[in-house]
PDB file of C-alpha atoms in Angstrom:
ATOM      1  CA  MET M 669      41.988-229.388   3.105  1.00  0.00           C
ATOM      2  CA  PRO M 670      42.050-225.557   3.261  1.00  0.00           C
ATOM      3  CA  VAL M 671      39.713-224.161   5.302  1.00  0.00           C
ATOM      4  CA  PRO M 672      38.100-221.110   2.972  1.00  0.00           C
ATOM      5  CA  ILE M 673      38.907-217.937   4.246  1.00  0.00           C
ATOM      6  CA  PRO M 674      35.220-215.674   4.786  1.00  0.00           C
ATOM      7  CA  THR M 675      34.753-212.564   2.340  1.00  0.00           C
ATOM      8  CA  PRO M 676      34.126-209.527   4.352  1.00  0.00           C
ATOM      9  CA  ALA M 677      30.800-207.794   4.027  1.00  0.00           C
ATOM     10  CA  ILE M 678      29.353-204.650   3.768  1.00  0.00           C
ATOM     11  CA  THR M 679      25.762-204.520   4.816  1.00  0.00           C
ATOM     12  CA  VAL M 680      23.356-201.759   3.742  1.00  0.00           C
ATOM     13  CA  LEU M 681      19.991-201.536   5.653  1.00  0.00           C
ATOM     14  CA  ILE M 682      17.802-199.682   4.093  1.00  0.00           C
ATOM     15  CA  ASN M 683      14.610-198.694   5.831  1.00  0.00           C
ATOM     16  CA  GLY M 684      11.569-197.068   4.863  1.00  0.00           C
ATOM     17  CA  GLY M 685       9.809-197.677   8.156  1.00  0.00           C
ATOM     18  CA  SER M 686       6.264-197.766   9.248  1.00  0.00           C
ATOM     19  CA  VAL M 687       5.642-194.891   6.001  1.00  0.00           C
ATOM     20  CA  PHE M 688       7.350-196.492   3.444  1.00  0.00           C
ATOM     21  CA  PRO M 689       7.611-200.168   4.532  1.00  0.00           C
ATOM     22  CA  ASN M 690       7.813-201.708   0.582  1.00  0.00           C
ATOM     23  CA  ILE M 691      11.543-200.470   0.110  1.00  0.00           C
ATOM     24  CA  THR M 692      12.703-201.440   3.273  1.00  0.00           C
ATOM     25  CA  GLN M 693      15.384-204.614   2.689  1.00  0.00           C
ATOM     26  CA  VAL M 694      19.324-205.834   3.589  1.00  0.00           C
ATOM     27  CA  TYR M 695      21.583-205.929   0.827  1.00  0.00           C
ATOM     28  CA  THR M 696      24.661-207.603   1.975  1.00  0.00           C
ATOM     29  CA  PHE M 697      28.115-206.925  -0.388  1.00  0.00           C
ATOM     30  CA  ALA M 698      31.532-208.150  -0.827  1.00  0.00           C
ATOM     31  CA  PHE M 699      34.010-205.437   0.693  1.00  0.00           C
ATOM     32  CA  TYR M 700      36.495-204.109  -1.521  1.00  0.00           C
ATOM     33  CA  PRO M 701      39.467-201.219  -0.955  1.00  0.00           C
ATOM     34  CA  GLY M 702      38.826-197.993  -1.718  1.00  0.00           C
ATOM     35  CA  ILE M 703      34.556-198.816  -1.377  1.00  0.00           C
ATOM     36  CA  THR M 704      32.768-195.671  -0.483  1.00  0.00           C
ATOM     37  CA  ILE M 705      29.582-194.859   1.429  1.00  0.00           C
ATOM     38  CA  ALA M 706      27.817-193.506  -1.956  1.00  0.00           C
ATOM     39  CA  GLN M 707      29.741-196.803  -3.794  1.00  0.00           C
ATOM     40  CA  ALA M 708      27.789-199.224  -1.519  1.00  0.00           C
ATOM     41  CA  LEU M 709      24.355-196.967  -1.553  1.00  0.00           C
ATOM     42  CA  ARG M 710      24.257-197.930  -5.335  1.00  0.00           C
ATOM     43  CA  ASN M 711      24.916-200.599  -5.247  1.00  0.00           C
ATOM     44  CA  THR M 712      21.408-201.451  -3.642  1.00  0.00           C
ATOM     45  CA  GLY M 713      20.288-200.221  -7.022  1.00  0.00           C
ATOM     46  CA  VAL M 714      17.240-198.378  -5.309  1.00  0.00           C
ATOM     47  CA  VAL M 715      19.649-195.201  -3.721  1.00  0.00           C
ATOM     48  CA  VAL M 716      20.022-192.708  -6.424  1.00  0.00           C
ATOM     49  CA  ILE M 717      22.843-189.988  -6.285  1.00  0.00           C
ATOM     50  CA  GLY M 718      22.894-186.787  -8.149  1.00  0.00           C
ATOM     51  CA  PHE M 719      25.878-185.573 -10.069  1.00  0.00           C
ATOM     52  CA  ASN M 720      26.115-183.210  -6.741  1.00  0.00           C
ATOM     53  CA  GLY M 721      26.752-185.856  -4.340  1.00  0.00           C
ATOM     54  CA  GLN M 722      23.022-185.516  -3.119  1.00  0.00           C
ATOM     55  CA  ILE M 723      20.612-188.573  -2.232  1.00  0.00           C
ATOM     56  CA  ILE M 724      17.837-187.853  -4.313  1.00  0.00           C
ATOM     57  CA  SER M 725      15.828-190.867  -4.352  1.00  0.00           C
ATOM     58  CA  VAL M 726      14.946-194.117  -2.511  1.00  0.00           C
ATOM     59  CA  GLY M 727      13.409-196.685  -3.945  1.00  0.00           C
ATOM     60  CA  GLY M 728      11.989-194.348  -5.979  1.00  0.00           C
ATOM     61  CA  ILE M 729      10.349-192.167  -3.188  1.00  0.00           C
ATOM     62  CA  PRO M 730      11.975-188.426  -4.020  1.00  0.00           C
ATOM     63  CA  ILE M 731      13.529-186.777  -1.094  1.00  0.00           C
ATOM     64  CA  THR M 732      11.506-183.893  -1.401  1.00  0.00           C
ATOM     65  CA  ASP M 733       8.262-182.170   0.519  1.00  0.00           C
ATOM     66  CA  GLY M 734       8.919-183.630   3.508  1.00  0.00           C
ATOM     67  CA  ILE M 735      10.481-186.354   2.799  1.00  0.00           C
ATOM     68  CA  THR M 736      14.110-186.581   5.327  1.00  0.00           C
ATOM     69  CA  PHE M 737      16.643-189.115   5.447  1.00  0.00           C
ATOM     70  CA  VAL M 738      18.797-190.190   8.923  1.00  0.00           C
ATOM     71  CA  LEU M 739      21.988-191.902   6.950  1.00  0.00           C
ATOM     72  CA  SER M 740      24.150-194.063  10.210  1.00  0.00           C
ATOM     73  CA  LEU M 741      27.437-195.541   9.509  1.00  0.00           C
ATOM     74  CA  ASN M 742      27.706-198.557  12.450  1.00  0.00           C
ATOM     75  CA  GLY M 743      24.555-197.574  14.284  1.00  0.00           C
ATOM     76  CA  ARG M 744      25.756-194.094  14.653  1.00  0.00           C
ATOM     77  CA  PRO M 745      24.321-191.209  12.685  1.00  0.00           C
ATOM     78  CA  ILE M 746      26.603-189.476   9.819  1.00  0.00           C
ATOM     79  CA  PRO M 747      26.351-186.021   7.296  1.00  0.00           C
ATOM     80  CA  SER M 748      25.001-186.811   3.955  1.00  0.00           C
ATOM     81  CA  THR M 749      28.610-185.096   3.221  1.00  0.00           C
ATOM     82  CA  LEU M 750      30.363-187.976   3.964  1.00  0.00           C
ATOM     83  CA  LEU M 751      29.375-190.018   1.433  1.00  0.00           C
ATOM     84  CA  ASN M 752      32.891-190.171  -0.282  1.00  0.00           C
ATOM     85  CA  ALA M 753      34.345-191.292   2.673  1.00  0.00           C
ATOM     86  CA  PRO M 754      35.610-195.434   2.346  1.00  0.00           C
ATOM     87  CA  LEU M 755      34.324-197.701   4.287  1.00  0.00           C
ATOM     88  CA  GLN M 756      35.688-200.660   6.463  1.00  0.00           C
ATOM     89  CA  PRO M 757      35.690-204.696   6.410  1.00  0.00           C
ATOM     90  CA  GLY M 758      32.210-205.469   8.162  1.00  0.00           C
ATOM     91  CA  ASP M 759      31.202-201.575   8.410  1.00  0.00           C
ATOM     92  CA  SER M 760      27.240-201.619   8.296  1.00  0.00           C
ATOM     93  CA  LEU M 761      25.146-198.635   6.730  1.00  0.00           C
ATOM     94  CA  GLU M 762      21.187-197.772   7.651  1.00  0.00           C
ATOM     95  CA  LEU M 763      19.679-195.467   5.312  1.00  0.00           C
ATOM     96  CA  GLN M 764      15.934-194.785   6.907  1.00  0.00           C
ATOM     97  CA  LEU M 765      13.399-192.724   5.491  1.00  0.00           C
ATOM     98  CA  PHE M 766      10.641-190.196   7.413  1.00  0.00           C
ATOM     99  CA  PHE M 767       8.107-188.507   6.449  1.00  0.00           C
ATOM    100  CA  ARG M 768       7.570-184.906   8.408  1.00  0.00           C
ATOM    101  CA  PRO M 769       4.527-183.047   6.562  1.00  0.00           C
ATOM    102  CA  LEU M 770       4.885-179.373   5.573  1.00  0.00           C
ATOM    103  CA  ARG M 771       3.193-177.473   7.867  1.00  0.00           C
ATOM    104  CA  ASP M 772       2.222-173.857   5.746  1.00  0.00           C
ATOM    105  CA  ASP M 773       2.963-172.219   2.907  1.00  0.00           C
ATOM    106  CA  GLU M 774       6.218-170.431   4.759  1.00  0.00           C
ATOM    107  CA  GLU M 775       7.707-173.668   5.336  1.00  0.00           C
ATOM    108  CA  TYR M 776       6.501-175.061   2.081  1.00  0.00           C
ATOM    109  CA  TYR M 777       8.927-172.196   0.094  1.00  0.00           C
ATOM    110  CA  ASN M 778      11.736-172.452   2.898  1.00  0.00           C
ATOM    111  CA  GLN M 779      12.539-176.037   2.477  1.00  0.00           C
ATOM    112  CA  GLY M 780      16.000-176.145   0.995  1.00  0.00           C
ATOM    113  CA  THR M 781      17.044-177.418   3.848  1.00  0.00           C
ATOM    114  CA  VAL M 782      15.255-180.277   4.758  1.00  0.00           C
ATOM    115  CA  GLN M 783      17.191-183.113   3.903  1.00  0.00           C
ATOM    116  CA  TYR M 784      19.814-181.915   5.917  1.00  0.00           C
ATOM    117  CA  GLU M 785      18.303-182.983   9.158  1.00  0.00           C
ATOM    118  CA  GLU M 786      20.276-185.722   9.842  1.00  0.00           C
ATOM    119  CA  GLU M 787      23.650-183.773  10.916  1.00  0.00           C
ATOM    120  CA  ARG M 788      22.547-183.962  14.454  1.00  0.00           C
ATOM    121  CA  ASN M 789      24.771-185.561  16.816  1.00  0.00           C
ATOM    122  CA  TYR M 790      27.117-187.268  14.062  1.00  0.00           C
ATOM    123  CA  ILE M 791      30.343-188.463  13.421  1.00  0.00           C
ATOM    124  CA  ASP M 792      32.385-186.507  10.992  1.00  0.00           C
ATOM    125  CA  GLU M 793      36.340-187.760   9.109  1.00  0.00           C
ATOM    126  CA  ASP M 794      38.457-187.563  11.965  1.00  0.00           C
ATOM    127  CA  ASP M 795      36.155-190.834  13.350  1.00  0.00           C
ATOM    128  CA  LEU M 796      36.706-192.395  10.365  1.00  0.00           C
ATOM    129  CA  ASN M 797      40.424-192.400  10.122  1.00  0.00           C
ATOM    130  CA  GLY M 798      41.008-193.146  13.788  1.00  0.00           C
ATOM    131  CA  VAL M 799      41.538-189.472  15.039  1.00  0.00           C
ATOM    132  CA  ASP M 800      40.613-188.857  18.661  1.00  0.00           C
TER     133      ASP M 800
END
């Protein structure tokens, strides 16, 4: 009798933390060659990525006005500029939301870079491709 071969999977954790606990959920999808980080996030049905390649909402929560996120691949923070990077069998993604209230009117008007707070201590494309 043939033994079934396990299908490699991709795991996506949407983590709303203590601020948005209602959106916290784990999604598991079958791996297929060429699947990207963006496709895996879209497959959850709760992540909306705009035409410009930026995450614009998660679980109906817009990424604006002090709501930021950290995207991690296999436990390591990565920049949102890697959304089109391919995944490998067994990869695990986490998208965690944070709320950081704006401190004053000046910060409100200059908040264009708030979304990119996740781009510290990240891996780059060479790390994904096995280049040292």
